Amino acid sequence: MNYTDPVLREIAAFSTLDVLLADIAVRIQLTPTDHRLAVGHYHAIHEWLEREDSPLSGLIESFYPQGGFSIGTTTARHAEDADFDIDAMVQVNMHPDTDPEQVLSTLHKAIRGRPGSRYDGKAERKSRCVTVKYDGMHLDVTPAVLIPSLEERTSFIFHSKKSATGFDRERLIANPWGFAEWFLKQTPPEAAFGQFFERQSLDYERLRVTKAELKADPVPDQDPAYRKSRAVIALQLIKRWRNLAYDARHVALRLPHPSFSRTPSP
């Protein structure tokens, strides 16, 4: 084909493998509905933590996404009984020497709220975060205390796990925000691939959406969330392979993370 547009010429030169992998990647993206739900839950938790009777009221300095949610690599559920997760950091104004158990317990109480409140029964305490469970997804919230002497948003995160003799406690230095900034700089948008993947994604979404869904909330013609670099798509494919491989082969083992973008939680 004699394309005069350099972007179209580059798309036309994609290999069969490029096209096949992109076709697989299209099918593992969060649907627009799931993405909106995730964003809604993210903002709702932030507002809930800021409420007047929250143990963290007046102590929250910043609230920001981390992991796949911050770099665009969150993938859809890989099985009916699985869910997808989003991760958030809550930077609190506490002394860095605060007991890790106190920090995590305070966050748990702030999210759980009073008996019968919105998240009562949905908040599960973990050793480094609090997990909020929803239908088909969960949100991990990790508390952090800023270390002003280090690079921007470098913080202490806290580990506290009950043991036979009490609690195993640790303070760990982490900067998931810095990692996300670095990752995004290393994976800049690619005009040709970005347009190709966006077009493929929107075409697939139009085929997937039912008539009922179209009446309720039509999919927009253009959605920036669909335009991604090859590196981001490659990471999503690795995550999907990992999920399927561990489901089939390593049921008893802890799922490894394909990057250091996320603060692990047991």
Coordinates of C-alpha atoms in Angstrom, one line a residue:
M1 CA 0.0 0.0 0.0
N2 CA 1.2 3.5 -0.9
Y3 CA 0.6 5.3 2.4
T4 CA 1.6 9.0 2.4
D5 CA 1.1 9.3 6.2
P6 CA 4.2 8.1 8.0
V7 CA 2.2 6.8 10.9
L8 CA 0.0 4.6 8.5
R9 CA 3.2 3.4 6.8
E10 CA 4.6 2.3 10.2
I11 CA 1.4 0.6 11.1
A12 CA 1.3 -1.3 7.8
A13 CA 4.8 -2.6 8.5
F14 CA 3.8 -4.2 11.8
S15 CA 4.7 -7.9 11.9
T16 CA 2.0 -10.6 12.3
L17 CA 3.3 -11.2 15.8
D18 CA 2.8 -7.5 16.7
V19 CA -0.8 -7.7 15.5
L20 CA -1.5 -11.0 17.3
L21 CA 0.0 -9.8 20.6
A22 CA -1.9 -6.5 20.4
D23 CA -5.1 -8.5 19.7
I24 CA -4.5 -10.5 22.9
A25 CA -3.7 -7.3 24.8
V26 CA -7.0 -5.7 23.7
R27 CA -8.9 -8.4 25.4
I28 CA -7.2 -8.0 28.8
Q29 CA -7.8 -4.3 29.2
L30 CA -10.2 -3.1 31.9
T31 CA -13.5 -2.3 30.3
P32 CA -14.6 1.3 30.4
T33 CA -17.2 0.4 33.1
D34 CA -14.6 -1.3 35.3
H35 CA -12.2 1.6 34.9
R36 CA -14.8 4.1 35.9
L37 CA -15.7 1.9 38.9
A38 CA -12.1 1.7 39.9
V39 CA -11.6 5.5 39.7
G40 CA -14.9 6.0 41.6
H41 CA -13.8 3.6 44.5
Y42 CA -10.4 5.3 44.6
H43 CA -11.9 8.8 45.1
A44 CA -14.5 7.5 47.5
I45 CA -11.9 6.0 49.8
H46 CA -10.0 9.2 49.8
E47 CA -13.1 11.2 50.8
W48 CA -14.0 8.6 53.4
L49 CA -10.6 8.9 55.1
E50 CA -11.0 12.6 55.2
R51 CA -14.4 12.6 57.0
E52 CA -14.8 14.4 60.3
D53 CA -14.9 11.3 62.6
S54 CA -12.0 9.5 60.8
P55 CA -9.0 8.7 63.0
L56 CA -7.0 10.2 60.1
S57 CA -9.0 13.4 59.7
G58 CA -6.6 16.3 59.3
L59 CA -3.6 14.0 59.0
I60 CA -3.7 13.1 55.3
E61 CA -1.1 15.0 53.3
S62 CA -1.6 13.3 50.0
F63 CA -3.4 10.4 48.4
Y64 CA -2.1 9.0 45.1
P65 CA -2.2 5.8 43.0
Q66 CA 0.6 3.3 42.8
G67 CA 1.5 0.2 40.9
G68 CA -0.4 -0.7 37.7
F69 CA -3.1 1.9 38.5
S70 CA -0.5 4.6 38.2
I71 CA 1.2 3.4 35.0
G72 CA -1.8 2.0 33.1
T73 CA -1.0 -1.7 33.4
T74 CA -4.0 -2.9 35.4
T75 CA -5.5 -5.9 33.7
A76 CA -9.0 -7.3 33.7
R77 CA -10.0 -10.4 35.6
H78 CA -8.5 -13.6 34.2
A79 CA -11.2 -15.9 35.7
E80 CA -14.8 -15.7 36.9
D81 CA -13.6 -16.2 40.5
A82 CA -10.7 -13.8 40.3
D83 CA -10.7 -10.0 40.6
F84 CA -8.5 -7.1 39.6
D85 CA -6.8 -4.8 42.0
I86 CA -5.9 -1.1 42.3
D87 CA -3.4 0.3 44.7
A88 CA -3.2 3.6 46.5
M89 CA -0.8 5.3 48.9
V90 CA -2.0 7.5 51.7
Q91 CA 0.7 9.9 53.0
V92 CA -0.1 10.7 56.7
N93 CA 1.3 13.3 59.0
M94 CA 2.8 11.1 61.6
H95 CA 6.3 10.9 63.2
P96 CA 8.5 8.5 61.2
D97 CA 9.3 6.6 64.5
T98 CA 5.6 5.8 65.1
D99 CA 5.0 2.2 65.9
P100 CA 4.2 0.4 62.6
E101 CA 1.4 -1.5 64.2
Q102 CA -0.1 1.8 65.3
V103 CA 0.1 3.3 61.8
L104 CA -1.6 0.3 60.2
S105 CA -4.2 -0.2 62.9
T106 CA -5.2 3.5 62.6
L107 CA -5.6 3.2 58.9
H108 CA -7.7 0.0 59.3
K109 CA -10.0 1.8 61.9
A110 CA -10.3 4.8 59.6
I111 CA -11.4 2.7 56.6
R112 CA -13.6 0.2 58.6
G113 CA -15.4 3.0 60.4
R114 CA -18.2 2.4 62.9
P115 CA -20.3 -0.8 62.9
G116 CA -22.7 -0.7 60.1
S117 CA -20.9 2.0 58.2
R118 CA -20.0 1.9 54.5
Y119 CA -16.9 -0.2 54.7
D120 CA -17.6 -2.2 57.8
G121 CA -16.9 -5.8 56.9
K122 CA -15.2 -4.9 53.7
A123 CA -11.8 -3.7 55.1
E124 CA -9.2 -6.4 55.7
R125 CA -6.1 -5.7 57.6
K126 CA -2.8 -6.9 55.9
S127 CA 0.8 -6.7 57.1
R128 CA 1.6 -3.6 55.0
C129 CA -1.8 -2.3 53.8
V130 CA -5.5 -2.4 54.2
T131 CA -7.5 -4.2 51.5
V132 CA -11.0 -3.0 50.7
K133 CA -13.1 -5.6 48.9
Y134 CA -15.7 -5.0 46.3
D135 CA -17.5 -7.2 43.8
G136 CA -14.9 -8.2 41.2
M137 CA -12.1 -6.0 42.5
H138 CA -10.2 -4.9 45.5
L139 CA -8.4 -1.7 46.6
D140 CA -5.1 -1.9 48.6
V141 CA -4.4 1.2 50.6
T142 CA -0.8 1.5 52.0
P143 CA 0.1 4.2 54.6
A144 CA 3.3 6.1 54.3
V145 CA 5.2 8.8 56.2
L146 CA 7.3 11.2 54.2
I147 CA 11.1 11.4 54.6
P148 CA 11.8 15.0 53.7
S149 CA 15.5 14.6 53.4
L150 CA 15.2 12.2 50.5
E151 CA 13.9 12.5 47.0
E152 CA 10.3 13.7 46.3
R153 CA 7.7 11.5 48.0
T154 CA 10.3 9.0 49.3
S155 CA 8.6 7.6 52.4
F156 CA 8.6 5.0 55.1
I157 CA 6.0 2.3 54.7
F158 CA 5.3 0.0 57.5
H159 CA 5.2 -3.7 58.1
S160 CA 3.6 -5.3 61.1
K161 CA 2.6 -9.0 61.3
K162 CA 1.5 -10.9 64.3
S163 CA 3.8 -13.7 65.4
A164 CA 4.1 -16.2 68.3
T165 CA 6.0 -13.7 70.3
G166 CA 4.1 -10.5 69.5
F167 CA 4.5 -8.5 66.2
D168 CA 7.2 -8.5 63.6
R169 CA 7.7 -4.8 62.9
E170 CA 9.7 -3.0 60.2
R171 CA 10.0 0.4 58.5
L172 CA 10.9 0.2 54.8
I173 CA 11.9 3.0 52.5
A174 CA 9.8 3.1 49.3
N175 CA 8.9 5.5 46.5
P176 CA 6.2 4.0 44.3
W177 CA 5.4 7.5 43.0
G178 CA 9.0 8.0 41.9
F179 CA 9.0 4.6 40.2
A180 CA 5.9 5.4 38.3
E181 CA 7.4 8.8 37.2
W182 CA 10.5 7.0 36.0
F183 CA 8.6 4.2 34.2
L184 CA 6.4 6.7 32.3
K185 CA 9.5 8.6 31.2
Q186 CA 11.1 5.4 30.0
T187 CA 8.0 4.4 28.0
P188 CA 6.9 7.5 26.1
P189 CA 3.8 7.3 23.8
E190 CA 4.5 5.9 20.3
A191 CA 2.3 7.7 17.7
A192 CA 1.9 4.7 15.3
F193 CA 1.4 1.9 17.9
G194 CA -0.7 4.1 20.1
Q195 CA -3.1 4.9 17.3
F196 CA -3.2 1.3 16.1
F197 CA -3.9 -0.1 19.6
E198 CA -6.5 2.6 20.4
R199 CA -8.3 1.8 17.1
Q200 CA -8.2 -2.0 17.8
S201 CA -9.4 -1.4 21.4
L202 CA -12.4 0.8 20.5
D203 CA -13.4 -1.6 17.7
Y204 CA -13.4 -4.5 20.1
E205 CA -15.3 -2.5 22.8
R206 CA -18.0 -1.7 20.3
L207 CA -18.4 -5.4 19.5
R208 CA -18.4 -6.4 23.2
V209 CA -20.9 -3.9 24.5
T210 CA -24.5 -5.1 24.4
K211 CA -27.4 -3.0 23.2
A212 CA -28.6 -2.5 26.7
E213 CA -25.2 -1.0 27.7
L214 CA -25.2 1.2 24.6
K215 CA -28.5 2.7 25.7
A216 CA -27.3 3.3 29.2
D217 CA -23.8 4.7 28.6
P218 CA -22.3 4.6 25.1
V219 CA -18.6 4.1 24.7
P220 CA -16.9 7.3 23.6
D221 CA -15.3 7.4 20.2
Q222 CA -12.0 8.4 21.7
D223 CA -10.6 7.4 25.1
P224 CA -7.0 8.3 26.1
A225 CA -6.8 5.2 28.3
Y226 CA -6.7 3.1 25.2
R227 CA -3.6 4.7 23.8
K228 CA -0.5 2.9 25.2
S229 CA 3.1 2.3 24.4
R230 CA 4.5 -1.2 23.5
A231 CA 6.3 -1.4 26.8
V232 CA 3.1 -1.0 28.8
I233 CA 1.3 -3.6 26.6
A234 CA 4.2 -5.9 27.1
L235 CA 4.0 -5.6 30.9
Q236 CA 0.3 -6.3 30.8
L237 CA 0.9 -9.4 28.7
I238 CA 3.5 -10.6 31.2
K239 CA 1.1 -10.0 34.1
R240 CA -1.7 -12.0 32.4
W241 CA 0.7 -14.9 31.6
R242 CA 1.8 -14.8 35.3
N243 CA -1.7 -14.9 36.6
L244 CA -2.7 -17.9 34.3
A245 CA 0.6 -19.7 35.0
Y246 CA 0.3 -19.5 38.7
D247 CA -3.4 -20.4 38.7
A248 CA -2.5 -23.6 36.8
R249 CA 0.8 -24.6 38.3
H250 CA 1.6 -22.9 41.6
V251 CA -1.7 -22.6 43.5
A252 CA 0.0 -22.7 46.9
L253 CA 2.7 -20.1 46.1
R254 CA 2.6 -16.3 46.5
L255 CA 2.0 -14.5 43.2
P256 CA 5.2 -12.6 42.2
H257 CA 5.1 -9.1 40.9
P258 CA 6.4 -8.4 37.3
S259 CA 7.9 -5.1 38.4
F260 CA 8.8 -3.1 41.5
S261 CA 5.9 -0.7 40.9
R262 CA 3.7 -2.1 43.6
T263 CA 4.3 -2.4 47.3
P264 CA 3.8 -6.1 48.0
S265 CA 1.2 -7.2 50.6
P266 CA 0.7 -10.7 51.9

